mmCIF file of C-alpha atoms in Angstrom:
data_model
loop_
_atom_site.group_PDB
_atom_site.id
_atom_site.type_symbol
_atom_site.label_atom_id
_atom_site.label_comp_id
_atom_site.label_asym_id
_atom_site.label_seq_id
_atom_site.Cartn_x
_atom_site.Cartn_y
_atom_site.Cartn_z
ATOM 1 C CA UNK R 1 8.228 -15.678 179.929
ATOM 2 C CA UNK R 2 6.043 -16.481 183.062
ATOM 3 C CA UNK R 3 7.923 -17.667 186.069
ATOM 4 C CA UNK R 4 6.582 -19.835 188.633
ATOM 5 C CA UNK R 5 7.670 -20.906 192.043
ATOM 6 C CA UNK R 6 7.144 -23.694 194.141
ATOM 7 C CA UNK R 7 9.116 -24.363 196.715
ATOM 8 C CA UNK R 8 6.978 -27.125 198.146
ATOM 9 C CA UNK R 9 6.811 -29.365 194.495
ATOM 10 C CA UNK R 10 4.743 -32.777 194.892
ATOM 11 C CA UNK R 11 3.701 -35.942 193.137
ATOM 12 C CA UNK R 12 0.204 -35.694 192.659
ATOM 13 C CA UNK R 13 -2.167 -38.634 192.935
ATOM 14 C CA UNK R 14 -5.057 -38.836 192.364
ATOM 15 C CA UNK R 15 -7.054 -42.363 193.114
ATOM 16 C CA UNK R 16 -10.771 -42.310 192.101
ATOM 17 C CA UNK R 17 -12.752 -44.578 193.865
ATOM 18 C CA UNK R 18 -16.868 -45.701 193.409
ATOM 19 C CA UNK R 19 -17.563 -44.114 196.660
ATOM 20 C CA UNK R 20 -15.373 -43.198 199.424
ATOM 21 C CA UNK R 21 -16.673 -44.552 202.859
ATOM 22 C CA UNK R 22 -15.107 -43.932 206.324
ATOM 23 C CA UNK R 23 -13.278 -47.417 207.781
ATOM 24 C CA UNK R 24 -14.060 -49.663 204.996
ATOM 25 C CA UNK R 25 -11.516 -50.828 202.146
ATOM 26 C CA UNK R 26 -11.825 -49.548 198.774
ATOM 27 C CA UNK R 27 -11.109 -51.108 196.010
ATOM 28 C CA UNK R 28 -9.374 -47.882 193.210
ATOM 29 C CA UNK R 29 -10.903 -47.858 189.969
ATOM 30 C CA UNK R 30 -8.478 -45.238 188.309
ATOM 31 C CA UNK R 31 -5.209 -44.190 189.044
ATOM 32 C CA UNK R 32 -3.402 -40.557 187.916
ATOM 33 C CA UNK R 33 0.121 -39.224 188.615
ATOM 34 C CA UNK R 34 1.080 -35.760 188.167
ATOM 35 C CA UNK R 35 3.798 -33.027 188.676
ATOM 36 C CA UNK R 36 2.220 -30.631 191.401
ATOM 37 C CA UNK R 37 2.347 -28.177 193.476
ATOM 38 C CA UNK R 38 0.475 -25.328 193.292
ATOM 39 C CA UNK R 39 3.449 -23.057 191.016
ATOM 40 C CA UNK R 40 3.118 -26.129 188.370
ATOM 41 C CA UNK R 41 0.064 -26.512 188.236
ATOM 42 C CA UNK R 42 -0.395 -22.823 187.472
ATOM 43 C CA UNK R 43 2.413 -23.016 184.802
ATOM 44 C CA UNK R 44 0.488 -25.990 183.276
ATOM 45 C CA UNK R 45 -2.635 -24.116 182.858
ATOM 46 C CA UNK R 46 -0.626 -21.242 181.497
ATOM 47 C CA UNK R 47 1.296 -23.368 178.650
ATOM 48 C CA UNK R 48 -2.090 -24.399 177.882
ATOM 49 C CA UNK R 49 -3.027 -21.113 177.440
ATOM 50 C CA UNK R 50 0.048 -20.465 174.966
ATOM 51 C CA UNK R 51 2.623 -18.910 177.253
ATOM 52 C CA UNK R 52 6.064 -19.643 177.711
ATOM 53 C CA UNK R 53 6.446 -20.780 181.403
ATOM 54 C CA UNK R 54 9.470 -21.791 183.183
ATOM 55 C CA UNK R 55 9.060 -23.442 186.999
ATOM 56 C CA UNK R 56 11.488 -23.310 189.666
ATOM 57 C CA UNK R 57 11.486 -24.503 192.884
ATOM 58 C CA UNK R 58 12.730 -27.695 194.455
ATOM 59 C CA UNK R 59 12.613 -31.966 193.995
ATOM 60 C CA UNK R 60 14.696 -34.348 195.135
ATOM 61 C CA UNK R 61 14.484 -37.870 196.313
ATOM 62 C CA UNK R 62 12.871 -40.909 194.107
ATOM 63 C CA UNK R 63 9.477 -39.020 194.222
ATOM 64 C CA UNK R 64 11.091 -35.886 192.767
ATOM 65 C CA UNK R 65 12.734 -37.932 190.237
ATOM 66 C CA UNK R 66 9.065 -39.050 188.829
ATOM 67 C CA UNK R 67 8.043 -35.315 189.337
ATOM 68 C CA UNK R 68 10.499 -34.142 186.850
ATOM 69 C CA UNK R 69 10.529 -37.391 184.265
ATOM 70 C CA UNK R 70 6.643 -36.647 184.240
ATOM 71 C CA UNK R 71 7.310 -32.933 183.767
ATOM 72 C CA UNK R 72 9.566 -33.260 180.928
ATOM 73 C CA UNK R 73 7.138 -34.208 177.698
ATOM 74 C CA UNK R 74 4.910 -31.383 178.728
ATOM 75 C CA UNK R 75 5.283 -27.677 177.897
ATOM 76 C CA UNK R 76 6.578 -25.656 181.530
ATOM 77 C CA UNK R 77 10.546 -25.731 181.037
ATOM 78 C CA UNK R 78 11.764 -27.330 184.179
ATOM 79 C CA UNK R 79 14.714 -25.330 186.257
ATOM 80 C CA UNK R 80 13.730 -27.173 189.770
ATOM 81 C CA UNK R 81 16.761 -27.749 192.052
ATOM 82 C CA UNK R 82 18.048 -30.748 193.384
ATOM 83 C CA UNK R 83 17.766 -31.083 196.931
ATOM 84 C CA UNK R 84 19.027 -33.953 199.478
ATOM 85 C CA UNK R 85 15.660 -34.474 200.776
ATOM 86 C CA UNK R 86 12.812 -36.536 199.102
ATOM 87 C CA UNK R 87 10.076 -34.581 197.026
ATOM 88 C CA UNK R 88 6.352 -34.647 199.282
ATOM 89 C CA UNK R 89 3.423 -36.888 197.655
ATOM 90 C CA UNK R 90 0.016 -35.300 197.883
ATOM 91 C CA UNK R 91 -3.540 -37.777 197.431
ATOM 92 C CA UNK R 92 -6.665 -37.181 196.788
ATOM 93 C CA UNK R 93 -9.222 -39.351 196.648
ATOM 94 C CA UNK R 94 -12.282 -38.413 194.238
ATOM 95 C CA UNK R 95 -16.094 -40.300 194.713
ATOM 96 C CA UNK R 96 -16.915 -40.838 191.831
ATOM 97 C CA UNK R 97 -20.531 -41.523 193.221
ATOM 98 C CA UNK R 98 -20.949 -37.877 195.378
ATOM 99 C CA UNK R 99 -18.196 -35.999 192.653
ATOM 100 C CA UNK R 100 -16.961 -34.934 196.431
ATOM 101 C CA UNK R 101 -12.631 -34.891 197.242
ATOM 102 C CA UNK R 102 -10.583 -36.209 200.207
ATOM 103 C CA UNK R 103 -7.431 -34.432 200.112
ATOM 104 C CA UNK R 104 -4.101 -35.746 202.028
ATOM 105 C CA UNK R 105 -1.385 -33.750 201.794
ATOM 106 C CA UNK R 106 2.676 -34.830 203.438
ATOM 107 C CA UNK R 107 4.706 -31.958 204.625
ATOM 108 C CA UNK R 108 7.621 -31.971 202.397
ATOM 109 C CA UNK R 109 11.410 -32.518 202.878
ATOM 110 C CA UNK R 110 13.724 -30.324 204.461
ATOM 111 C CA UNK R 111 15.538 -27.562 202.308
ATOM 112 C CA UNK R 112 19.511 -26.795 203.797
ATOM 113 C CA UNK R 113 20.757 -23.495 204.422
ATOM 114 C CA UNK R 114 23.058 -24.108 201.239
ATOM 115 C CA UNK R 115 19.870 -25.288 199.218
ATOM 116 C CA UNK R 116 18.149 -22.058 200.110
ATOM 117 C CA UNK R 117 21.026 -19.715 198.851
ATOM 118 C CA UNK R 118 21.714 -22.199 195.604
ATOM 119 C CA UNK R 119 17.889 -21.238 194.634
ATOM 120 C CA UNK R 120 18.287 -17.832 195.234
ATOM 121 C CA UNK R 121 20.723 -17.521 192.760
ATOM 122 C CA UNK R 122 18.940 -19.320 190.561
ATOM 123 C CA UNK R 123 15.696 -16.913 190.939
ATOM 124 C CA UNK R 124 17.540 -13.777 190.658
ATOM 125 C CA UNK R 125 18.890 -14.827 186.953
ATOM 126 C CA UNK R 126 15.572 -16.057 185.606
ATOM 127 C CA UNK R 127 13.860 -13.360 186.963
ATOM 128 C CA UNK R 128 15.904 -11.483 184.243
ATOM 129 C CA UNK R 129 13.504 -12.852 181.730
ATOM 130 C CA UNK R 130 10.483 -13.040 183.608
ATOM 131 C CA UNK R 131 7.541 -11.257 182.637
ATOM 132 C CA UNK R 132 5.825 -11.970 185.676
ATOM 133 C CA UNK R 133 6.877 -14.256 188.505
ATOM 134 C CA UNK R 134 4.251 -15.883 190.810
ATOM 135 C CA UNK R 135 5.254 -17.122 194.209
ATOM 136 C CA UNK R 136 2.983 -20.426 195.071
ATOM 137 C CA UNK R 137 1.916 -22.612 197.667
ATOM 138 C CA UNK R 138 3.567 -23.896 201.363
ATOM 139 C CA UNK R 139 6.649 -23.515 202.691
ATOM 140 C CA UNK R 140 8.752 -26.601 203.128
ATOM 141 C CA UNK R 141 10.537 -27.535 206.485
ATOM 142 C CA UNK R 142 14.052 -25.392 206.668
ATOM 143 C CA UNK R 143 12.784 -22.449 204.759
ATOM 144 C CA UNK R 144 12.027 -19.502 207.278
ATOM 145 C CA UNK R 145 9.044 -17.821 207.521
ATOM 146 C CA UNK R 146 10.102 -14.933 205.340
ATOM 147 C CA UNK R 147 10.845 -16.543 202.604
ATOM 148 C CA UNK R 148 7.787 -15.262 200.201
ATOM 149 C CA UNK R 149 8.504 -11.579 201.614
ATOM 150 C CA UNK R 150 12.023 -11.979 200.448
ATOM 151 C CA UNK R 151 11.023 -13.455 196.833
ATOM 152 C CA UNK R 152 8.851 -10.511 196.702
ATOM 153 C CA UNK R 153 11.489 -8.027 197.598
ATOM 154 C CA UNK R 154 13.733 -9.465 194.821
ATOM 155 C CA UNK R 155 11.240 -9.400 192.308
ATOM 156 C CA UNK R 156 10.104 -6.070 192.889
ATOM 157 C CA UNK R 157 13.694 -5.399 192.875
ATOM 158 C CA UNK R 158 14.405 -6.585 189.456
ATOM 159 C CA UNK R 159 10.847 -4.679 188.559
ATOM 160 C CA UNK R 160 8.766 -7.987 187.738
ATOM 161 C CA UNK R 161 5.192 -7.762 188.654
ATOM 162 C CA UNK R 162 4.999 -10.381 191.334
ATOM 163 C CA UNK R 163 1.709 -13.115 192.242
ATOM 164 C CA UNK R 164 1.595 -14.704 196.142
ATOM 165 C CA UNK R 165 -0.515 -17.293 196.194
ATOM 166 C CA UNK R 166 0.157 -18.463 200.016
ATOM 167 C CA UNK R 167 -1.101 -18.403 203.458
ATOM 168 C CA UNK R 168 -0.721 -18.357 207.199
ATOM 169 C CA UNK R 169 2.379 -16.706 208.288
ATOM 170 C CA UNK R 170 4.159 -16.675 205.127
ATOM 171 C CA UNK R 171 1.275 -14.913 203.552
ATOM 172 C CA UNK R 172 1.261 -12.395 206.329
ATOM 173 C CA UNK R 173 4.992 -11.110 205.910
ATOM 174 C CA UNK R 174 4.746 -11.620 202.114
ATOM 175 C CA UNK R 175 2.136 -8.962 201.842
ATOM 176 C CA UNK R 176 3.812 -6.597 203.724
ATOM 177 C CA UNK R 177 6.622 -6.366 201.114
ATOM 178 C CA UNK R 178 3.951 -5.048 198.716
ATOM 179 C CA UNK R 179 3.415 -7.679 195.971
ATOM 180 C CA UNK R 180 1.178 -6.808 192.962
ATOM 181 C CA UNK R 181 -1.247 -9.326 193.902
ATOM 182 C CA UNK R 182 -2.566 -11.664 196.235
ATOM 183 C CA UNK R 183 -4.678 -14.324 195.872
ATOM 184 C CA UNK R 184 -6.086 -15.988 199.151
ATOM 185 C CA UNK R 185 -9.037 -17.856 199.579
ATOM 186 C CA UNK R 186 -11.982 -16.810 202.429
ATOM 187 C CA UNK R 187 -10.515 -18.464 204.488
ATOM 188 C CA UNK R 188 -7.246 -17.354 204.546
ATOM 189 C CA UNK R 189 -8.215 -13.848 203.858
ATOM 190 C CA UNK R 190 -10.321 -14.410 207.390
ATOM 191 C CA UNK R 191 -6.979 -15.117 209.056
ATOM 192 C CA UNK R 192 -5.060 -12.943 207.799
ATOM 193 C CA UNK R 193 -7.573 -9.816 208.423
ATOM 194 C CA UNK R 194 -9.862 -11.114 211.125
ATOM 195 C CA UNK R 195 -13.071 -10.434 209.232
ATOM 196 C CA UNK R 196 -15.357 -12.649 207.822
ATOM 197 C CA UNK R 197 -16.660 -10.246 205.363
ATOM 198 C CA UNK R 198 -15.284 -10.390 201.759
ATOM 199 C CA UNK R 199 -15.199 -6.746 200.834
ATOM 200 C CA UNK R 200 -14.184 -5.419 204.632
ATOM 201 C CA UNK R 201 -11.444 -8.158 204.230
ATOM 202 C CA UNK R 202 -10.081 -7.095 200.906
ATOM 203 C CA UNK R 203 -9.818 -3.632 201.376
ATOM 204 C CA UNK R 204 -8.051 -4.442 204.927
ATOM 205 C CA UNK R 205 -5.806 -7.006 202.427
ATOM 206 C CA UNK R 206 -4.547 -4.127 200.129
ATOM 207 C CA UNK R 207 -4.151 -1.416 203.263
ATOM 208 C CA UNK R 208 -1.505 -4.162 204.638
ATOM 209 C CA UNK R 209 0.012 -3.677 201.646
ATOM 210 C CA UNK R 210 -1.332 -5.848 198.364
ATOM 211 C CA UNK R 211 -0.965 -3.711 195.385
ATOM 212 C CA UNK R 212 -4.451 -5.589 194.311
ATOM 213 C CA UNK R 213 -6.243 -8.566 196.159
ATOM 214 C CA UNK R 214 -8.223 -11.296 194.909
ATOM 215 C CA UNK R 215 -10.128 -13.595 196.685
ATOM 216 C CA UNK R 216 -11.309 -16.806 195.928
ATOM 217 C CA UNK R 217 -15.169 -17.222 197.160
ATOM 218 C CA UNK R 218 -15.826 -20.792 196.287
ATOM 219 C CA UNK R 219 -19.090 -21.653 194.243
ATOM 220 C CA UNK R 220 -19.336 -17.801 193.994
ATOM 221 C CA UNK R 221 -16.196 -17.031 192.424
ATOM 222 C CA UNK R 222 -13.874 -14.000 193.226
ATOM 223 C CA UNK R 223 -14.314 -10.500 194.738
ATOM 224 C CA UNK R 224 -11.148 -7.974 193.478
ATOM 225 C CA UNK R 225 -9.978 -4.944 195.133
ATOM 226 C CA UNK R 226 -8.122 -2.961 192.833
ATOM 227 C CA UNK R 227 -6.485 0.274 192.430
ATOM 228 C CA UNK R 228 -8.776 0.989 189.723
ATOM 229 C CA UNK R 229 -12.392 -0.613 191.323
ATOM 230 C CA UNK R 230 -13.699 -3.718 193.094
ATOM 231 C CA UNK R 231 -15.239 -6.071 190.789
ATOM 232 C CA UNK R 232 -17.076 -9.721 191.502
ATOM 233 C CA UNK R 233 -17.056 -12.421 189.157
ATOM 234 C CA UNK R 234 -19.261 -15.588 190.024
ATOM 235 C CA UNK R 235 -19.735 -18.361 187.324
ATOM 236 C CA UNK R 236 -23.743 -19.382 186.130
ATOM 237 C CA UNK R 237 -23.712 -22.340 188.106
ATOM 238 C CA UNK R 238 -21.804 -24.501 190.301
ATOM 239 C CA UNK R 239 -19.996 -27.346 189.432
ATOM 240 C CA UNK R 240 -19.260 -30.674 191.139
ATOM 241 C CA UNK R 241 -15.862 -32.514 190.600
ATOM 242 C CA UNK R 242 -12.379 -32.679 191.572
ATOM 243 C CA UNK R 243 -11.344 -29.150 192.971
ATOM 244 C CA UNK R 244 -7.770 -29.476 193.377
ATOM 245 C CA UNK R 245 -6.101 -27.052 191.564
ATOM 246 C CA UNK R 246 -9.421 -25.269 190.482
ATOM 247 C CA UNK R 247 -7.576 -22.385 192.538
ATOM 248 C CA UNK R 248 -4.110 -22.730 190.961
ATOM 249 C CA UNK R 249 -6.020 -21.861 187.381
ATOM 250 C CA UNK R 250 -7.346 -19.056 188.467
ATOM 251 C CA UNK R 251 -3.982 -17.271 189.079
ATOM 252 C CA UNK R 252 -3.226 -18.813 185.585
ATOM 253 C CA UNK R 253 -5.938 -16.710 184.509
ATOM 254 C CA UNK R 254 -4.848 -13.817 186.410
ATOM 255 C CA UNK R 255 -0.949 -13.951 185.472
ATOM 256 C CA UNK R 256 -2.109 -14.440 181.628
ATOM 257 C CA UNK R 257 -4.383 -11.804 182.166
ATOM 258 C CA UNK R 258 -1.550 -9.153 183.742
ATOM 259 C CA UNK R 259 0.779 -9.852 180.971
ATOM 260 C CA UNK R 260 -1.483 -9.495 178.030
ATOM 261 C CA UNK R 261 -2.721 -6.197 180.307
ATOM 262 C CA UNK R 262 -6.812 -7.168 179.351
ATOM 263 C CA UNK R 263 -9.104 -4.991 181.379
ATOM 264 C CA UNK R 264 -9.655 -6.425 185.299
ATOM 265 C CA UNK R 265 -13.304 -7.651 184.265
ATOM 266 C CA UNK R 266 -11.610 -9.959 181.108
ATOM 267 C CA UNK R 267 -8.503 -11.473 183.975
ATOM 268 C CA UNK R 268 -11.781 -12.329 186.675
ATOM 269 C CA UNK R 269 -13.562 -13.887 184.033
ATOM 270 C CA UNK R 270 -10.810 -16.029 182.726
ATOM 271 C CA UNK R 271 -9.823 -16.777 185.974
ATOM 272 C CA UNK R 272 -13.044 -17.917 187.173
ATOM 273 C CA UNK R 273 -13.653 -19.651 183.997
ATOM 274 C CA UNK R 274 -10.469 -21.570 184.061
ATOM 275 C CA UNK R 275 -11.152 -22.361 187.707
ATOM 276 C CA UNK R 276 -14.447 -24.230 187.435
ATOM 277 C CA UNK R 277 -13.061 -25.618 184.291
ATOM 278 C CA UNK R 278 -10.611 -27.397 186.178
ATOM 279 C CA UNK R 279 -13.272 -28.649 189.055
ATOM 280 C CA UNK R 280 -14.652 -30.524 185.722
ATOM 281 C CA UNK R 281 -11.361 -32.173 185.074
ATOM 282 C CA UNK R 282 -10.067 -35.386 185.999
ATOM 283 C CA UNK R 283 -6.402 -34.227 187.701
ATOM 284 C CA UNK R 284 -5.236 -30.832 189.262
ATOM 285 C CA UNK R 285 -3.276 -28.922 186.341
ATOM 286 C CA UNK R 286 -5.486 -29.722 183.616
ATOM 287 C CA UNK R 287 -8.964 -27.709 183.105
ATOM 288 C CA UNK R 288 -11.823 -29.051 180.626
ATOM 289 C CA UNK R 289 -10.917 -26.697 177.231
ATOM 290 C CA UNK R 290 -14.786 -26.977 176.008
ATOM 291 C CA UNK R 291 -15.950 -26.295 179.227
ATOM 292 C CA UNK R 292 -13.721 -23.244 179.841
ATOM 293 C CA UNK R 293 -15.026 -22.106 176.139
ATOM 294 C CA UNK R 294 -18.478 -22.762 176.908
ATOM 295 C CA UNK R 295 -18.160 -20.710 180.718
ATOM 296 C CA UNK R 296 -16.182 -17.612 179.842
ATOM 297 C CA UNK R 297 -19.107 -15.277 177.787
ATOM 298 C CA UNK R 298 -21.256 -16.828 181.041
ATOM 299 C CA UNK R 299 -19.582 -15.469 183.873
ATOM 300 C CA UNK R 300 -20.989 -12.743 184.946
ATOM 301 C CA UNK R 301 -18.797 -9.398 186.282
ATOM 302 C CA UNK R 302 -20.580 -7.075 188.257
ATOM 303 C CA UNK R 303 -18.883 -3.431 189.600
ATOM 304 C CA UNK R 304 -19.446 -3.554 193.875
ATOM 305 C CA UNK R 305 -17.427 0.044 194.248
ATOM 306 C CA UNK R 306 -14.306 2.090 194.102
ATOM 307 C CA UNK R 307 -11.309 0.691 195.966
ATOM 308 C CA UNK R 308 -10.859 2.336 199.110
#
């Protein structure tokens, strides 16, 4: 079993409109709700790959309520907590004439002191199952800063390779507590590490204390520094379409990757596969299946140099 975390859930919506122009009213030609967050959206992509996932996190509130009645028909087993507050709503807003995305994202409700200990009981038993745990996304108001670094500690703890997907401050103490692997993208790899330049900034990444860091390069994939190597893997061609959750399916592919223990040039091209997959899709947990099949023999992995 795969766990995933999100302690920031959301109701995702996603309103596609002819073309999106500054101060003028738009008339929506499509409408899509979805349970998100970036932990769900991972443990989406990963059902669709055929593993058993299980999500925790938090939802509360008449939002949360949809969150979890749209979650239940689909395949992630749902163990989110209750919480007093109301569940965040996140919108983005796809032109469908420029295939560009305006994203608008709330804050989230406030977690209690009691909330915060009720969930970490809850992790510590299904960690017990958990083949891998990943630890996804923003922090929500009440949770303190070292929240992640905690999660890590516990999973590490329990001896369950452990995924932070995060960034800012959270990201900062959460990689000091020595996950497996991190997965930021340039630009929060620039703030964490002050450097602009992808290899210099991974390699400063895993000295702070990744066990392995990938990061997410955009239209030219990922660069990994590894224990064992640093590899790139950039896709034939970019691709124009939604990006929300394009990033979320690439730790899919790198959590489905870990536990089937494939070689790190099979987990970057899966991951970057699944990721512009997903740009091709119409909503943020979903990727296109015959694109992904058509993309993965094309991406192409190229050695850079040892790890340092």
């Amino acid at each position: 079993m795969i766990l995933t975390v999100t302690l920031n859930t959301a109701l995702d919506i996603t309103y596609h409109v002819p073309a999106l122009t500054p101060h003028a009213c738009h008339r929506v030609g499509e409408v899509r709700e979805r349970p998100g967050g970036k932990g769900l959206n991972v443990a989406r992509v990963l059902a669709a790959l055929g593993h058993e996932t299980v999500v925790t996190g938090f939802a509360g509130g008449a939002t949360g309520a949809v969150l979890r009645d749209l979650l239940a028909p689909l395949a992630p087993h749902d163990a989110l907590l209750p919480i007093a507050g109301t569940t965040r709503r996140t919108l983005a807003v796809v032109d469908d004439a420029g295939g560009d995305t305006t994203q608008l994202n709330e804050p989230g409700p406030t977690v209690s002191p009691e909330e915060w200990a009720a969930f970490l009981s809850s992790y510590d038993y299904l960690l017990r199952d958990a083949d891998a745990v990943a630890l996804c996304g923003s922090l929500p108001p009440g949770i303190h800063v070292g929240a992640y670094a905690e999660l890590v500690r516990r999973a590490r703890a329990a001896d369950v390779p452990v995924l932070l997907d995060t960034s800012g401050e959270p990201l900062r103490r959460g990689i000091a507590a020595r996950p497996d692997l991190v997965k930021p993208n340039a630009d929060e790899l620039a703030q964490l590490t002050g450097s602009r330049e992808p290899l210099r900034a991974t390699r400063d990444a895993r000295r702070r204390g990744a066990h392995t860091v990938v990061a997410s390069l955009g239209a030219d994939g990922v660069l990994a520094a590894t224990p064992d190597g640093v590899w790139q893997a950039s896709p034939p061609a970019s691709v124009k379409g939604n990006p929300t959750g394009a990033g979320d399916s690439a730790v899919a592919g790198l959590l489905s990757g870990l536990v089937e223990q494939l070689p790190w040039p099979d987990r970057l091209s899966r991951a970057v596969a699944l990721s512009a997959a997903t740009v091709l899709a119409p909503a943020a947990g979903e990727f296109d299946a015959e694109a992904y099949e058509d993309l993965l023999p094309r991406i192409a992995v190229t050695e850079r140099a040892a790890a340092a």
